[in-house]
């Protein structure tokens, strides 16, 4: 928006002087070297007496309307740009999450076959342990059965021994009574031939021999069975120990199998959960991408509107210039009005976007860290740049890596001396020693000097020291 002119007294005087020529008096922009224009030595503005011979810019109301419309579109563009940056930032965050998730999924996918193989291996080990346990259990059952048989044999042998001893006692008693002969019972009990029995000297000798032989045989059998029982008990105990070990091994393998199954299941479930998260993030990314596209469209639409307004402004200025040329009068373009009531104005006549702030940084061309003595603002080639305060042009021309430069001395105020500098201009519209006013066009944006592209490089110097322009100009 065209703002209130700095030409407080002079503009009023000029308006009165031109009341009959131009009912609506525009705000003024300082010009230099206009043919026929009388410019005082101590003022950057034309004298009131000579102003009637000049052609002025469009009426203020018309200019304000165009400027308001352009600023509205610029705000629209900036808002869409912010939305674009937000969407892009959010999408970058989602992309980072997706990249991290992709790495995790690759790791999990690599671990799953290993975990499944471990489960299969645990199954094989468990099956082998179970077979071993069953084999040992079979051996234990056989040993227990054998032990049971031996115990039964011992019991039977004891019973036979008891019966034999009773029979021998009866035989001895009968022999003393003279009742023993070559009876079948004697032959069976002693396993003695008839010839042997008949040769015994007496019944007492016969009883003694019978008793000794029977006792010896039964005791030998009983001793053998007891020895077998002891060995079998030891074997049974050993097999029982093996069975306990086999059962413990089976239990251990079962626990290992359960643990490995749980690990494999956890990996599979985590992979599925990550797939769900990945799908959700992909949807978010699509939404952010759609928002980014919408913001791009909004920016393009706003830029198209701004371009249309700029063409309208250019057409208006061209018409005014043609009119001035036809009337053989110089043309004075509109002056950018001062910004509010602050001390400093702004170097551009619109809302500005900072490309690189003041301070230490890595130089984009030189590649090393150094002090950036100004602030870089995004600006296309040919855009007007304005003086931010009244002053005198200290220099206007090439200035080393700054390219085409305009440096303005603003004198002393607030207890300090001030100077500003506009670098990398494509055109300088003021000359050394010229007095300028706040809001006056002093040059056009360019890319001269050591730069990577067109932009505004604006500096403020306080008492000979570079300071950050942002707090002063409200960028």
Coordinates of C-alpha atoms in Angstrom, one line a residue:
X1 CA 0.0 0.0 0.0
X2 CA 1.2 3.5 -0.8
X3 CA 1.8 5.0 2.6
X4 CA 1.9 8.6 3.9
X5 CA 4.4 10.8 2.1
X6 CA 7.5 12.2 3.9
X7 CA 7.1 15.4 2.0
X8 CA 5.0 17.0 4.7
X9 CA 5.5 20.7 4.1
X10 CA 6.9 20.6 0.6
X11 CA 4.1 18.2 -0.6
X12 CA 1.4 20.5 0.8
X13 CA 3.0 23.5 -0.8
X14 CA 3.2 21.6 -4.1
X15 CA -0.4 20.5 -3.9
X16 CA -1.5 24.1 -3.4
X17 CA 0.7 25.3 -6.4
X18 CA -0.8 22.6 -8.6
X19 CA -4.4 22.7 -7.5
X20 CA -5.6 24.0 -10.9
X21 CA -3.4 21.5 -12.9
X22 CA -3.9 18.3 -10.9
X23 CA -6.8 18.2 -8.5
X24 CA -5.4 15.0 -6.8
X25 CA -1.8 15.6 -5.9
X26 CA 0.4 12.4 -5.9
X27 CA 3.1 11.6 -3.5
X28 CA 6.5 12.6 -4.8
X29 CA 9.6 10.6 -5.7
X30 CA 13.0 12.5 -6.0
X31 CA 14.3 12.6 -9.6
X32 CA 17.6 13.7 -10.9
X33 CA 18.8 15.2 -14.2
X34 CA 15.2 15.8 -15.5
X35 CA 15.4 18.3 -18.3
X36 CA 13.9 21.6 -17.3
X37 CA 13.6 20.6 -13.6
X38 CA 15.0 23.0 -11.1
X39 CA 16.4 21.2 -8.1
X40 CA 17.7 23.1 -5.1
X41 CA 21.2 22.4 -3.8
X42 CA 20.1 21.5 -0.3
X43 CA 17.0 19.5 -1.1
X44 CA 16.4 16.4 -3.1
X45 CA 13.0 17.6 -4.2
X46 CA 12.1 20.0 -7.0
X47 CA 11.3 23.6 -6.1
X48 CA 7.7 24.4 -5.8
X49 CA 8.0 27.0 -8.6
X50 CA 9.1 24.4 -11.1
X51 CA 6.7 21.6 -10.1
X52 CA 3.9 22.9 -12.3
X53 CA 6.0 22.0 -15.3
X54 CA 6.2 18.3 -14.4
X55 CA 3.9 15.4 -15.0
X56 CA 3.0 13.5 -11.8
X57 CA 2.2 9.9 -11.2
X58 CA -1.2 8.4 -10.9
X59 CA -3.7 9.8 -8.3
X60 CA -3.0 8.7 -4.8
X61 CA -6.4 6.9 -4.4
X62 CA -5.8 4.9 -7.6
X63 CA -2.2 4.1 -6.6
X64 CA -3.4 3.1 -3.1
X65 CA -6.0 0.8 -4.5
X66 CA -3.5 -1.0 -6.7
X67 CA -1.0 -1.2 -3.9
X68 CA -3.7 -2.5 -1.5
X69 CA -4.7 -5.2 -4.0
X70 CA -1.1 -6.2 -4.5
X71 CA -0.4 -6.3 -0.8
X72 CA -3.5 -8.5 -0.3
X73 CA -2.1 -10.9 -2.9
X74 CA 1.3 -10.8 -1.3
X75 CA -0.2 -11.7 2.0
X76 CA -2.1 -14.5 0.3
X77 CA 1.2 -15.7 -1.3
X78 CA 3.1 -15.4 2.0
X79 CA 0.3 -17.4 3.8
X80 CA 0.3 -20.0 1.2
X81 CA 4.1 -20.1 1.3
X82 CA 4.0 -20.6 5.0
X83 CA 1.5 -23.4 4.5
X84 CA 3.8 -24.8 1.8
X85 CA 6.8 -24.7 4.2
X86 CA 4.7 -26.3 7.0
X87 CA 3.5 -29.1 4.7
X88 CA 7.0 -29.6 3.4
X89 CA 8.5 -29.7 6.9
X90 CA 5.8 -32.1 8.0
X91 CA 6.4 -34.3 4.9
X92 CA 10.2 -34.3 5.6
X93 CA 9.4 -35.4 9.2
X94 CA 7.2 -38.2 7.8
X95 CA 9.9 -39.1 5.3
X96 CA 12.4 -39.4 8.1
X97 CA 10.1 -41.6 10.1
X98 CA 9.4 -43.8 7.0
X99 CA 13.1 -44.1 6.3
X100 CA 13.8 -45.1 9.9
X101 CA 10.8 -47.5 9.8
X102 CA 12.1 -49.0 6.6
X103 CA 15.5 -49.8 8.2
X104 CA 13.7 -51.4 11.2
X105 CA 11.5 -53.5 8.9
X106 CA 14.6 -54.7 7.0
X107 CA 16.2 -55.7 10.2
X108 CA 13.1 -57.4 11.5
X109 CA 12.5 -59.2 8.2
X110 CA 16.1 -60.5 8.4
X111 CA 15.6 -61.7 12.0
X112 CA 12.3 -63.5 11.3
X113 CA 13.8 -66.4 9.3
X114 CA 16.5 -66.9 11.9
X115 CA 13.9 -67.0 14.7
X116 CA 11.8 -69.5 12.7
X117 CA 14.9 -71.6 12.1
X118 CA 15.7 -71.5 15.8
X119 CA 12.1 -72.6 16.6
X120 CA 12.5 -75.6 14.2
X121 CA 15.8 -76.4 15.7
X122 CA 14.3 -76.3 19.2
X123 CA 11.5 -78.6 18.0
X124 CA 14.0 -81.1 16.7
X125 CA 16.0 -80.9 20.0
X126 CA 12.8 -81.4 22.0
X127 CA 11.7 -84.4 19.9
X128 CA 15.1 -86.0 20.4
X129 CA 15.0 -85.4 24.1
X130 CA 11.5 -86.8 24.2
X131 CA 12.6 -89.9 22.4
X132 CA 15.5 -90.3 24.8
X133 CA 13.2 -89.9 27.7
X134 CA 10.9 -92.6 26.3
X135 CA 13.8 -95.0 25.7
X136 CA 15.0 -94.5 29.3
X137 CA 11.5 -94.9 30.6
X138 CA 11.3 -98.2 28.7
X139 CA 14.6 -99.3 30.2
X140 CA 13.4 -98.3 33.7
X141 CA 10.1 -100.2 33.3
X142 CA 12.1 -103.3 32.2
X143 CA 14.5 -102.9 35.1
X144 CA 11.7 -102.5 37.5
X145 CA 10.0 -105.6 36.1
X146 CA 13.2 -107.6 36.4
X147 CA 13.6 -106.4 40.0
X148 CA 10.1 -107.4 40.8
X149 CA 10.7 -110.8 39.3
X150 CA 13.9 -111.3 41.4
X151 CA 12.1 -110.2 44.5
X152 CA 9.4 -112.8 43.8
X153 CA 12.0 -115.5 43.1
X154 CA 13.7 -114.6 46.4
X155 CA 10.4 -114.9 48.2
X156 CA 9.7 -118.2 46.6
X157 CA 13.2 -119.4 47.4
X158 CA 12.8 -118.5 51.0
X159 CA 9.5 -120.3 51.1
X160 CA 11.1 -123.4 49.5
X161 CA 13.9 -123.2 52.0
X162 CA 11.5 -123.0 54.9
X163 CA 9.6 -126.0 53.5
X164 CA 12.8 -128.0 52.9
X165 CA 14.0 -127.2 56.4
X166 CA 10.6 -128.4 57.8
X167 CA 10.8 -131.6 55.7
X168 CA 14.4 -132.3 56.8
X169 CA 13.4 -131.8 60.4
X170 CA 10.6 -134.3 59.9
X171 CA 12.9 -136.7 58.2
X172 CA 15.4 -136.5 61.0
X173 CA 12.8 -137.2 63.5
X174 CA 11.5 -140.2 61.5
X175 CA 15.1 -141.4 61.0
X176 CA 15.6 -141.5 64.7
X177 CA 12.4 -143.4 65.1
X178 CA 13.7 -145.9 62.4
X179 CA 11.1 -144.9 59.9
X180 CA 13.4 -143.7 57.1
X181 CA 14.0 -145.9 54.1
X182 CA 14.6 -145.6 50.5
X183 CA 11.3 -143.8 50.1
X184 CA 10.6 -141.7 47.0
X185 CA 10.4 -138.6 49.2
X186 CA 14.0 -139.1 50.3
X187 CA 15.2 -139.6 46.8
X188 CA 13.3 -136.4 45.6
X189 CA 14.5 -134.3 48.5
X190 CA 18.1 -135.2 48.4
X191 CA 18.5 -136.0 44.7
X192 CA 20.3 -139.0 45.9
X193 CA 20.4 -142.3 44.1
X194 CA 18.9 -145.4 45.7
X195 CA 22.4 -146.9 45.7
X196 CA 23.8 -144.0 47.8
X197 CA 20.9 -144.1 50.2
X198 CA 21.2 -147.8 50.7
X199 CA 24.8 -147.5 51.4
X200 CA 24.4 -145.0 54.3
X201 CA 25.5 -146.4 57.6
X202 CA 22.6 -145.3 59.5
X203 CA 19.5 -143.2 59.5
X204 CA 21.3 -140.4 61.4
X205 CA 24.0 -140.1 58.8
X206 CA 21.4 -140.0 56.0
X207 CA 19.5 -137.2 57.7
X208 CA 22.6 -135.2 58.2
X209 CA 23.7 -135.5 54.6
X210 CA 20.3 -134.7 53.4
X211 CA 20.0 -131.6 55.6
X212 CA 23.5 -130.4 54.6
X213 CA 22.9 -130.7 50.8
X214 CA 19.4 -129.2 50.8
X215 CA 20.5 -126.3 52.9
X216 CA 23.5 -125.6 50.8
X217 CA 21.6 -125.7 47.6
X218 CA 18.8 -123.4 48.8
X219 CA 21.2 -121.0 50.4
X220 CA 23.3 -120.8 47.3
X221 CA 20.2 -120.1 45.2
X222 CA 19.0 -117.5 47.7
X223 CA 22.4 -115.8 47.7
X224 CA 22.5 -115.7 43.9
X225 CA 19.0 -114.1 43.8
X226 CA 19.9 -111.6 46.4
X227 CA 23.1 -110.6 44.5
X228 CA 21.0 -110.3 41.4
X229 CA 18.5 -108.2 43.3
X230 CA 21.3 -105.8 44.5
X231 CA 22.6 -105.4 41.0
X232 CA 19.2 -104.9 39.7
X233 CA 18.4 -102.3 42.3
X234 CA 21.6 -100.5 41.4
X235 CA 20.6 -100.7 37.7
X236 CA 17.1 -99.5 38.4
X237 CA 18.4 -96.6 40.4
X238 CA 20.8 -95.6 37.7
X239 CA 18.1 -95.8 35.0
X240 CA 15.8 -93.8 37.3
X241 CA 18.5 -91.1 37.5
X242 CA 18.8 -91.2 33.7
X243 CA 15.0 -90.8 33.4
X244 CA 15.0 -87.8 35.8
X245 CA 17.8 -86.3 33.7
X246 CA 15.8 -87.0 30.5
X247 CA 12.7 -85.4 32.0
X248 CA 14.7 -82.3 33.0
X249 CA 16.2 -82.1 29.5
X250 CA 12.7 -82.4 28.0
X251 CA 11.4 -79.6 30.3
X252 CA 14.4 -77.4 29.4
X253 CA 13.9 -77.9 25.7
X254 CA 10.2 -77.2 26.1
X255 CA 11.0 -73.9 27.8
X256 CA 13.6 -73.0 25.1
X257 CA 11.0 -73.8 22.4
X258 CA 8.4 -71.6 24.1
X259 CA 11.0 -68.8 24.4
X260 CA 12.0 -69.1 20.8
X261 CA 8.4 -69.2 19.7
X262 CA 7.6 -66.1 21.7
X263 CA 10.6 -64.3 20.1
X264 CA 9.5 -65.4 16.6
X265 CA 5.9 -64.4 17.3
X266 CA 7.0 -61.0 18.7
X267 CA 9.0 -60.3 15.5
X268 CA 6.2 -61.2 13.3
X269 CA 3.7 -59.1 15.3
X270 CA 6.1 -56.2 15.4
X271 CA 6.6 -56.4 11.6
X272 CA 2.8 -56.3 11.2
X273 CA 2.5 -53.4 13.6
X274 CA 5.2 -51.5 11.7
X275 CA 3.4 -52.2 8.4
X276 CA 0.3 -50.6 9.9
X277 CA 2.3 -47.6 11.1
X278 CA 4.0 -47.4 7.6
X279 CA 0.5 -47.4 6.0
X280 CA -0.6 -44.6 8.3
X281 CA 2.5 -42.6 7.7
X282 CA 2.1 -43.1 3.9
X283 CA -1.4 -41.7 4.2
X284 CA -0.1 -38.7 6.1
X285 CA 2.5 -38.1 3.5
X286 CA -0.1 -38.2 0.8
X287 CA -2.1 -35.7 2.7
X288 CA 0.9 -33.4 3.2
X289 CA 1.8 -33.8 -0.4
X290 CA -1.8 -32.8 -1.4
X291 CA -1.5 -29.8 1.0
X292 CA 1.8 -28.9 -0.6
X293 CA 0.2 -29.0 -4.1
X294 CA -2.7 -26.9 -2.9
X295 CA -0.3 -24.4 -1.4
X296 CA 1.7 -24.3 -4.6
X297 CA -1.4 -23.6 -6.6
X298 CA -2.4 -20.9 -4.2
X299 CA 1.1 -19.3 -4.5
X300 CA 0.9 -19.5 -8.3
X301 CA -2.6 -18.0 -8.2
X302 CA -1.4 -15.1 -5.9
X303 CA 1.7 -14.6 -8.1
X304 CA -0.5 -14.5 -11.2
X305 CA -2.7 -11.9 -9.5
X306 CA 0.4 -9.9 -8.5
X307 CA 1.7 -10.1 -12.0
X308 CA -1.6 -8.8 -13.4
X309 CA -1.5 -5.9 -10.9
X310 CA 2.1 -5.2 -11.8
X311 CA 1.2 -5.1 -15.4
X312 CA -1.6 -2.7 -14.6
X313 CA 0.8 -0.5 -12.6
X314 CA 3.3 -0.7 -15.5
X315 CA 0.6 0.2 -18.0
X316 CA -0.5 3.1 -15.9
X317 CA 3.1 4.3 -15.5
X318 CA 3.7 3.8 -19.2
X319 CA 0.6 5.9 -20.0
X320 CA 1.7 8.6 -17.6
X321 CA 5.2 8.6 -19.2
X322 CA 3.7 8.8 -22.7
X323 CA 1.5 11.6 -21.5
X324 CA 4.5 13.4 -20.0
X325 CA 6.5 12.9 -23.2
X326 CA 3.7 14.2 -25.3
X327 CA 3.4 17.3 -23.2
X328 CA 7.2 17.6 -23.2
X329 CA 7.3 17.4 -19.4
X330 CA 9.3 15.2 -17.1
X331 CA 7.6 12.3 -15.3
X332 CA 7.8 11.9 -11.6
X333 CA 6.9 8.3 -10.4
X334 CA 5.1 7.7 -7.1
X335 CA 7.2 8.0 -4.0
X336 CA 7.0 5.0 -1.6
X337 CA 5.4 6.5 1.5
X338 CA 7.2 6.1 4.9
X339 CA 6.3 3.1 6.9
X340 CA 4.4 4.1 10.0
X341 CA 5.8 6.5 12.5
X342 CA 9.1 4.7 13.1
X343 CA 12.5 6.2 12.5
X344 CA 13.4 3.7 9.8
X345 CA 11.6 2.7 6.6
X346 CA 11.9 -0.5 4.7
X347 CA 14.2 -1.2 1.7
X348 CA 11.3 -2.8 -0.3
X349 CA 7.8 -1.7 -0.8
X350 CA 6.1 -4.9 0.2
X351 CA 6.2 -7.6 2.8
X352 CA 9.7 -9.1 2.8
X353 CA 11.1 -12.6 3.2
X354 CA 14.6 -13.0 4.7
X355 CA 16.9 -15.3 2.7
X356 CA 20.0 -14.9 4.9
X357 CA 20.1 -13.0 8.2
X358 CA 22.8 -10.8 9.6
X359 CA 25.7 -12.5 11.5
X360 CA 28.4 -15.1 11.1
X361 CA 27.7 -17.8 8.4
X362 CA 29.4 -20.0 5.8
X363 CA 29.8 -17.7 2.8
X364 CA 27.8 -19.3 -0.1
X365 CA 30.5 -18.4 -2.7
X366 CA 33.8 -18.5 -0.7
X367 CA 32.8 -21.5 1.4
X368 CA 34.3 -20.3 4.8
X369 CA 32.8 -18.7 7.9
X370 CA 32.7 -15.0 8.0
X371 CA 30.6 -12.1 9.2
X372 CA 27.6 -11.4 7.0
X373 CA 27.3 -7.6 7.5
X374 CA 23.8 -7.3 6.1
X375 CA 20.6 -9.0 5.7
X376 CA 19.6 -10.7 2.4
X377 CA 16.0 -10.3 1.2
X378 CA 14.4 -12.3 -1.6
X379 CA 13.8 -10.0 -4.5
X380 CA 13.7 -10.4 -8.3
X381 CA 15.9 -8.5 -10.7
X382 CA 14.6 -5.0 -11.4
X383 CA 12.5 -4.6 -8.2
X384 CA 12.7 -1.1 -6.7
X385 CA 14.7 -0.5 -3.6
X386 CA 14.1 2.5 -1.3
X387 CA 16.0 4.7 1.1
X388 CA 15.1 3.8 4.7
X389 CA 15.9 7.3 6.0
X390 CA 16.7 10.8 4.9
X391 CA 20.4 11.4 4.0
X392 CA 23.1 12.1 1.5
X393 CA 24.5 9.6 -0.9
X394 CA 28.1 8.9 0.2
X395 CA 28.9 6.8 -2.9
X396 CA 27.1 5.4 -5.9
X397 CA 29.0 2.9 -8.0
X398 CA 31.0 -0.4 -8.0
X399 CA 32.1 -1.4 -4.5
X400 CA 34.2 -4.6 -4.6
X401 CA 32.3 -7.8 -4.1
X402 CA 29.2 -5.8 -3.3
X403 CA 28.9 -4.9 -7.0
X404 CA 26.9 -1.9 -7.9
X405 CA 26.3 -0.2 -4.5
X406 CA 24.6 2.8 -3.1
X407 CA 25.8 4.0 0.4
X408 CA 23.8 6.7 2.2
X409 CA 25.0 8.8 5.1
X410 CA 22.1 9.6 7.5
X411 CA 23.9 11.9 9.9
X412 CA 23.6 11.8 13.7
X413 CA 20.4 11.1 15.7
X414 CA 19.7 9.3 18.8
X415 CA 23.3 10.0 19.9
X416 CA 24.8 7.9 17.1
X417 CA 26.0 8.3 13.5
X418 CA 24.2 6.1 10.9
X419 CA 24.9 4.8 7.4
X420 CA 23.0 2.3 5.2
X421 CA 24.2 0.4 2.1
X422 CA 22.3 -1.3 -0.8
X423 CA 24.5 -3.9 -2.6
X424 CA 24.4 -6.0 -5.8
X425 CA 22.1 -3.5 -7.7
X426 CA 21.3 -3.9 -11.3
X427 CA 20.8 -0.1 -11.6
X428 CA 21.7 2.9 -9.4
X429 CA 19.1 5.7 -9.6
X430 CA 20.9 8.2 -7.4
X431 CA 24.4 9.7 -7.6
X432 CA 27.2 10.6 -5.1
X433 CA 26.4 13.7 -3.1
X434 CA 22.7 13.7 -3.8
X435 CA 20.3 14.2 -1.0
X436 CA 17.6 11.5 -0.6
X437 CA 14.5 11.1 1.5
X438 CA 13.1 8.1 3.2
X439 CA 10.9 6.2 0.8
X440 CA 12.8 7.4 -2.3
X441 CA 13.8 4.9 -5.0
X442 CA 17.6 4.6 -5.0
X443 CA 18.2 1.6 -7.2
X444 CA 16.9 -1.7 -8.6
X445 CA 17.6 -5.2 -7.4
X446 CA 20.3 -7.1 -9.3
X447 CA 23.0 -9.7 -9.0
X448 CA 26.2 -7.7 -9.5
X449 CA 29.3 -8.5 -7.5
X450 CA 30.0 -11.8 -5.8
X451 CA 26.6 -13.4 -5.5
X452 CA 24.7 -16.6 -6.4
X453 CA 21.6 -14.8 -7.7
X454 CA 19.5 -11.6 -7.5
X455 CA 18.5 -10.4 -4.1
X456 CA 18.6 -7.4 -1.7
X457 CA 21.7 -7.1 0.4
X458 CA 20.9 -4.3 2.9
X459 CA 23.3 -3.0 5.7
X460 CA 23.0 -0.6 8.6
X461 CA 26.2 0.8 10.1
X462 CA 26.1 2.5 13.6
X463 CA 29.1 4.5 14.6
X464 CA 31.2 2.8 12.0
X465 CA 30.1 -0.7 13.2
X466 CA 27.9 -3.2 11.3
X467 CA 24.6 -3.9 13.1
X468 CA 21.7 -6.2 12.5
X469 CA 19.1 -4.3 10.4
X470 CA 16.2 -6.4 11.5
X471 CA 15.5 -4.7 14.9
X472 CA 15.7 -1.3 13.3
X473 CA 13.6 -1.8 10.2
X474 CA 11.2 -4.4 11.5
X475 CA 12.0 -6.9 8.8

